[in-house]
XYZ file of C-alpha atoms in Angstrom:
337
model
C -46.276 -87.673 -84.905
C -48.162 -90.964 -84.733
C -50.474 -91.029 -81.711
C -50.594 -94.766 -80.926
C -47.054 -96.107 -80.979
C -46.898 -99.908 -81.116
C -44.189 -102.460 -80.420
C -44.009 -103.081 -84.156
C -43.133 -99.402 -84.714
C -40.242 -99.731 -82.275
C -39.160 -103.028 -83.850
C -39.162 -101.482 -87.335
C -36.983 -98.576 -86.199
C -34.377 -100.914 -84.729
C -34.706 -103.671 -87.332
C -35.553 -106.308 -84.723
C -38.593 -108.519 -84.169
C -41.694 -107.504 -82.241
C -41.007 -110.456 -79.908
C -37.591 -109.002 -79.104
C -39.169 -105.634 -78.231
C -41.786 -107.342 -76.057
C -39.133 -109.306 -74.139
C -36.965 -106.232 -73.650
C -39.798 -104.081 -72.311
C -40.845 -106.871 -69.915
C -37.227 -107.458 -68.781
C -37.345 -111.086 -69.880
C -34.391 -113.258 -70.798
C -33.220 -113.733 -74.354
C -32.254 -110.120 -75.075
C -28.875 -108.583 -74.234
C -28.761 -105.806 -71.643
C -27.349 -103.425 -74.255
C -30.236 -104.049 -76.656
C -32.783 -103.844 -73.827
C -31.568 -100.391 -72.872
C -31.643 -99.291 -76.529
C -35.218 -100.536 -76.941
C -36.391 -98.922 -73.691
C -34.756 -95.628 -74.574
C -36.347 -95.562 -78.025
C -39.759 -96.546 -76.612
C -39.588 -93.537 -74.264
C -38.496 -91.222 -77.064
C -41.309 -92.414 -79.342
C -43.910 -92.086 -76.585
C -44.837 -95.763 -76.357
C -47.385 -96.552 -73.626
C -47.733 -100.031 -72.173
C -51.175 -101.629 -72.213
C -50.955 -102.983 -68.686
C -54.634 -103.918 -68.497
C -54.324 -106.286 -71.435
C -51.067 -107.714 -70.133
C -52.596 -108.273 -66.693
C -55.395 -110.389 -68.135
C -52.992 -112.381 -70.271
C -50.216 -112.960 -67.696
C -52.134 -112.991 -64.444
C -49.993 -110.154 -63.045
C -51.164 -106.816 -61.718
C -48.139 -104.876 -62.981
C -48.291 -102.940 -59.721
C -45.449 -102.675 -57.215
C -46.147 -101.719 -53.627
C -43.701 -99.157 -52.245
C -43.826 -99.647 -48.486
C -42.418 -96.896 -46.257
C -42.692 -96.532 -42.490
C -44.755 -93.559 -41.300
C -41.820 -92.078 -39.348
C -39.983 -91.446 -42.630
C -42.758 -89.450 -44.291
C -44.234 -87.511 -41.379
C -41.850 -84.569 -41.868
C -42.199 -81.819 -44.478
C -40.585 -82.028 -46.958
C -39.825 -85.763 -46.901
C -36.684 -87.218 -48.468
C -38.486 -90.523 -48.933
C -41.405 -89.000 -50.819
C -38.846 -87.694 -53.320
C -37.478 -91.229 -53.452
C -40.964 -92.578 -54.185
C -41.355 -90.141 -57.088
C -38.163 -91.484 -58.663
C -39.343 -95.081 -58.155
C -42.767 -94.367 -59.670
C -41.222 -92.733 -62.750
C -38.835 -95.664 -63.236
C -41.645 -98.196 -62.835
C -43.751 -96.396 -65.430
C -40.911 -96.643 -67.934
C -41.044 -100.410 -67.517
C -44.813 -100.765 -67.717
C -45.514 -100.947 -63.983
C -47.239 -98.675 -61.503
C -46.032 -97.832 -58.010
C -48.560 -97.913 -55.182
C -47.333 -96.003 -52.141
C -48.180 -97.748 -48.876
C -47.408 -95.904 -45.632
C -46.770 -98.446 -42.889
C -48.301 -97.070 -39.716
C -46.363 -97.647 -36.491
C -49.156 -99.800 -35.058
C -49.227 -102.016 -38.164
C -45.446 -102.407 -38.070
C -45.510 -103.408 -34.410
C -48.503 -105.732 -34.809
C -47.083 -107.241 -38.011
C -49.989 -106.321 -40.268
C -49.341 -106.604 -43.990
C -50.836 -103.974 -46.335
C -54.299 -104.692 -47.695
C -52.977 -104.576 -51.270
C -51.113 -107.798 -50.513
C -54.190 -109.709 -49.345
C -56.206 -108.351 -52.261
C -53.434 -109.452 -54.657
C -53.100 -105.976 -56.121
C -49.278 -105.983 -56.231
C -46.680 -108.327 -57.707
C -43.945 -107.341 -55.266
C -42.789 -104.790 -52.711
C -39.992 -102.241 -52.594
C -39.363 -101.559 -48.904
C -38.210 -97.957 -48.703
C -36.308 -97.250 -45.476
C -35.556 -99.403 -42.438
C -38.297 -101.471 -40.821
C -38.076 -103.632 -37.707
C -36.632 -107.152 -37.815
C -39.901 -108.841 -36.898
C -41.594 -107.260 -39.913
C -38.736 -108.415 -42.136
C -39.270 -111.952 -40.807
C -42.928 -111.592 -41.798
C -41.951 -110.595 -45.343
C -39.968 -113.840 -45.605
C -43.235 -115.766 -45.334
C -45.182 -114.075 -48.144
C -45.467 -115.414 -51.681
C -44.315 -112.312 -53.574
C -40.789 -110.863 -53.702
C -39.486 -107.814 -51.858
C -36.409 -105.635 -52.344
C -34.930 -103.320 -49.703
C -34.073 -99.758 -50.708
C -31.800 -97.492 -48.631
C -31.161 -100.119 -45.962
C -30.081 -103.725 -45.485
C -29.821 -106.286 -42.711
C -28.535 -109.815 -42.203
C -31.360 -111.445 -44.208
C -29.754 -112.649 -47.422
C -33.121 -113.641 -48.896
C -33.676 -110.032 -49.910
C -31.789 -107.904 -52.396
C -30.815 -104.476 -51.091
C -29.939 -101.287 -52.953
C -28.111 -98.796 -50.765
C -25.848 -95.819 -51.036
C -22.213 -96.509 -50.201
C -22.645 -94.782 -46.849
C -19.457 -96.164 -45.336
C -17.087 -94.849 -47.997
C -18.970 -91.553 -48.381
C -18.727 -90.786 -44.657
C -15.076 -91.827 -44.672
C -14.442 -89.474 -47.604
C -16.189 -86.424 -46.139
C -14.550 -86.922 -42.719
C -11.167 -87.128 -44.438
C -12.034 -83.823 -46.089
C -12.493 -82.222 -42.654
C -9.190 -83.661 -41.412
C -7.468 -82.347 -44.532
C -8.722 -78.851 -43.701
C -7.152 -79.021 -40.254
C -10.114 -80.123 -38.131
C -9.328 -82.555 -35.326
C -12.172 -82.367 -32.807
C -14.925 -83.743 -35.070
C -18.294 -84.923 -33.741
C -20.848 -87.277 -35.292
C -24.583 -86.516 -35.049
C -26.975 -89.443 -35.438
C -28.524 -92.366 -33.577
C -26.146 -95.169 -34.570
C -28.772 -97.777 -33.664
C -31.574 -96.288 -35.768
C -30.833 -97.531 -39.316
C -28.139 -99.382 -41.236
C -27.448 -96.187 -43.227
C -26.771 -94.060 -40.138
C -24.665 -96.830 -38.652
C -22.571 -97.243 -41.812
C -22.030 -93.486 -41.960
C -20.760 -93.576 -38.402
C -18.414 -96.485 -39.212
C -16.970 -94.582 -42.194
C -16.463 -91.560 -39.942
C -14.736 -93.813 -37.392
C -12.454 -95.358 -40.031
C -11.195 -91.872 -40.866
C -10.352 -91.365 -37.177
C -8.454 -94.668 -37.066
C -6.415 -93.798 -40.149
C -5.552 -90.390 -38.699
C -4.680 -92.074 -35.370
C -7.081 -89.809 -33.539
C -9.001 -90.919 -30.423
C -12.781 -91.102 -30.683
C -14.482 -89.198 -27.880
C -17.692 -90.759 -26.606
C -19.209 -87.346 -25.872
C -18.766 -86.479 -29.563
C -21.304 -89.129 -30.633
C -24.526 -87.141 -30.397
C -27.990 -88.702 -30.562
C -30.523 -86.926 -32.783
C -33.771 -88.924 -32.364
C -35.834 -91.031 -29.980
C -36.757 -94.713 -30.339
C -39.689 -93.769 -32.599
C -37.465 -91.873 -35.020
C -38.648 -88.428 -33.895
C -35.941 -85.756 -33.780
C -34.948 -84.592 -30.312
C -33.085 -81.577 -28.985
C -29.360 -81.991 -29.583
C -27.286 -82.396 -26.429
C -24.025 -80.738 -27.470
C -20.701 -81.498 -25.708
C -19.269 -79.066 -23.158
C -15.982 -79.061 -25.069
C -17.435 -77.797 -28.340
C -16.103 -79.637 -31.451
C -14.660 -77.619 -34.319
C -16.609 -79.681 -36.883
C -19.705 -81.897 -37.090
C -20.585 -84.771 -39.425
C -24.405 -84.972 -39.473
C -26.232 -88.063 -40.712
C -28.608 -85.970 -42.848
C -29.371 -82.426 -43.991
C -32.380 -81.969 -41.690
C -30.199 -82.523 -38.642
C -27.429 -80.300 -40.007
C -29.945 -77.507 -40.666
C -31.214 -77.707 -37.073
C -27.673 -77.935 -35.721
C -26.566 -74.790 -37.549
C -29.521 -72.862 -36.114
C -28.752 -74.207 -32.631
C -25.110 -73.156 -32.933
C -26.163 -69.673 -34.033
C -28.442 -69.394 -30.988
C -25.433 -70.221 -28.808
C -23.357 -67.480 -30.435
C -21.233 -69.603 -32.778
C -20.636 -68.757 -36.436
C -20.689 -71.405 -39.183
C -18.194 -71.933 -40.735
C -15.947 -69.314 -39.068
C -16.068 -71.063 -35.681
C -17.439 -74.496 -36.514
C -17.739 -76.452 -39.778
C -20.748 -78.654 -40.563
C -21.205 -81.386 -43.186
C -24.111 -83.727 -43.869
C -25.746 -86.272 -46.192
C -28.561 -86.475 -48.779
C -28.468 -83.040 -50.541
C -32.130 -82.244 -49.915
C -33.773 -78.813 -49.830
C -32.463 -78.300 -46.286
C -28.917 -78.175 -47.641
C -29.747 -75.160 -49.820
C -32.175 -73.199 -47.616
C -29.665 -73.273 -44.788
C -27.538 -70.202 -44.136
C -24.781 -71.013 -44.892
C -25.630 -73.661 -47.461
C -24.420 -77.097 -46.382
C -21.543 -79.104 -47.790
C -22.908 -82.636 -48.072
C -22.833 -86.029 -49.736
C -25.385 -86.203 -52.523
C -27.431 -89.395 -52.671
C -28.007 -90.560 -56.244
C -31.746 -91.115 -55.801
C -32.451 -91.745 -59.496
C -29.806 -94.456 -59.826
C -30.869 -96.139 -56.589
C -34.493 -96.131 -57.737
C -33.505 -97.527 -61.130
C -31.570 -100.370 -59.565
C -34.322 -101.210 -57.065
C -36.908 -101.355 -59.853
C -34.642 -103.532 -61.963
C -34.098 -105.923 -59.043
C -37.787 -106.279 -58.156
C -38.807 -106.899 -61.769
C -36.066 -109.494 -62.093
C -37.385 -111.215 -58.987
C -40.961 -111.112 -60.279
C -39.843 -112.676 -63.550
C -37.947 -115.314 -61.564
C -34.660 -114.562 -63.260
C -31.658 -116.371 -61.881
C -29.176 -113.797 -60.648
C -27.091 -113.345 -57.538
C -28.936 -111.992 -54.515
C -27.123 -109.451 -52.404
C -26.445 -105.798 -51.773
C -25.848 -103.240 -54.480
C -23.998 -100.076 -53.469
C -24.401 -96.734 -55.235
C -21.589 -94.202 -54.865
C -22.326 -90.724 -53.528
C -20.420 -87.527 -54.230
C -19.460 -84.473 -52.195
C -21.279 -81.229 -53.013
C -19.024 -78.428 -51.794
C -20.784 -75.396 -50.335
C -20.233 -72.772 -47.647
C -20.569 -74.610 -44.307
C -16.912 -75.664 -44.103
C -13.808 -73.594 -43.588
C -10.148 -74.476 -43.177
C -9.025 -74.497 -39.551
C -5.633 -72.953 -38.934
C -3.494 -74.874 -36.491
C -1.833 -72.740 -33.904
């Protein structure tokens, strides 16, 4: 196999011009999306490596993307967002960019301090991974490089957002519990913490409305403090027969708490969750949950930020990625009697 694959090698294989290959790999206009994907796929298969140093000198770009994530999202072990970053970094590399992970410390978020890589002009744009406060978002509006939100959104329409379809996914998994005979279903999550948790709650609530079931205030259970740190779950006196948890970590802790109180899952109480992380499989029983399509979300976020960097004209807005239910052992049909 040839060691140094060039753009001309790719062009020859596809019977197109070297200019066409160059445009496709840089996500520039003038090449159809279908041909771009074909060129990118072949470049990966042939082992083509982008010469980003040469391109940087020529174009005045760093070909680096800052991936900014608040400290509260990566302080746990293992971290869902670190897995997200891995998917982003791999997708960026395919397109000739590098991802630079920047952990936003709580103090910097509160004091509105931008990362040093911005002031040193080491990045061409930011992917903001996970919810940050509104004041920091206002700060991002003032900078001269683009930013894309990943796994959250807010009312700022200046930014593109790539999010999971949390509303429909929660609606779907709550319907699943109703179908199995559950009626007293609780929701676990701070509904003011992030747009994702809030949308999951709203999908859960829609299922209640369609089943004409009253929503009990005591069945909305907070799972974290104002800094995002998990707190001890304050369970209702009238124990629900099922729980919808906003993520696998919480569901894992809930199941262990229920066991300590003498309940069996799923014989006595069913539990479902979101994300499909390691916690869903190390739990006993393993947790039925909505799987987040991390790879597709990362791919879309990378595509959006590169489009913004290249100043392509396309509609700003939110892009929703569908989740799917992974059926495991934490749910059981409830017999009505």
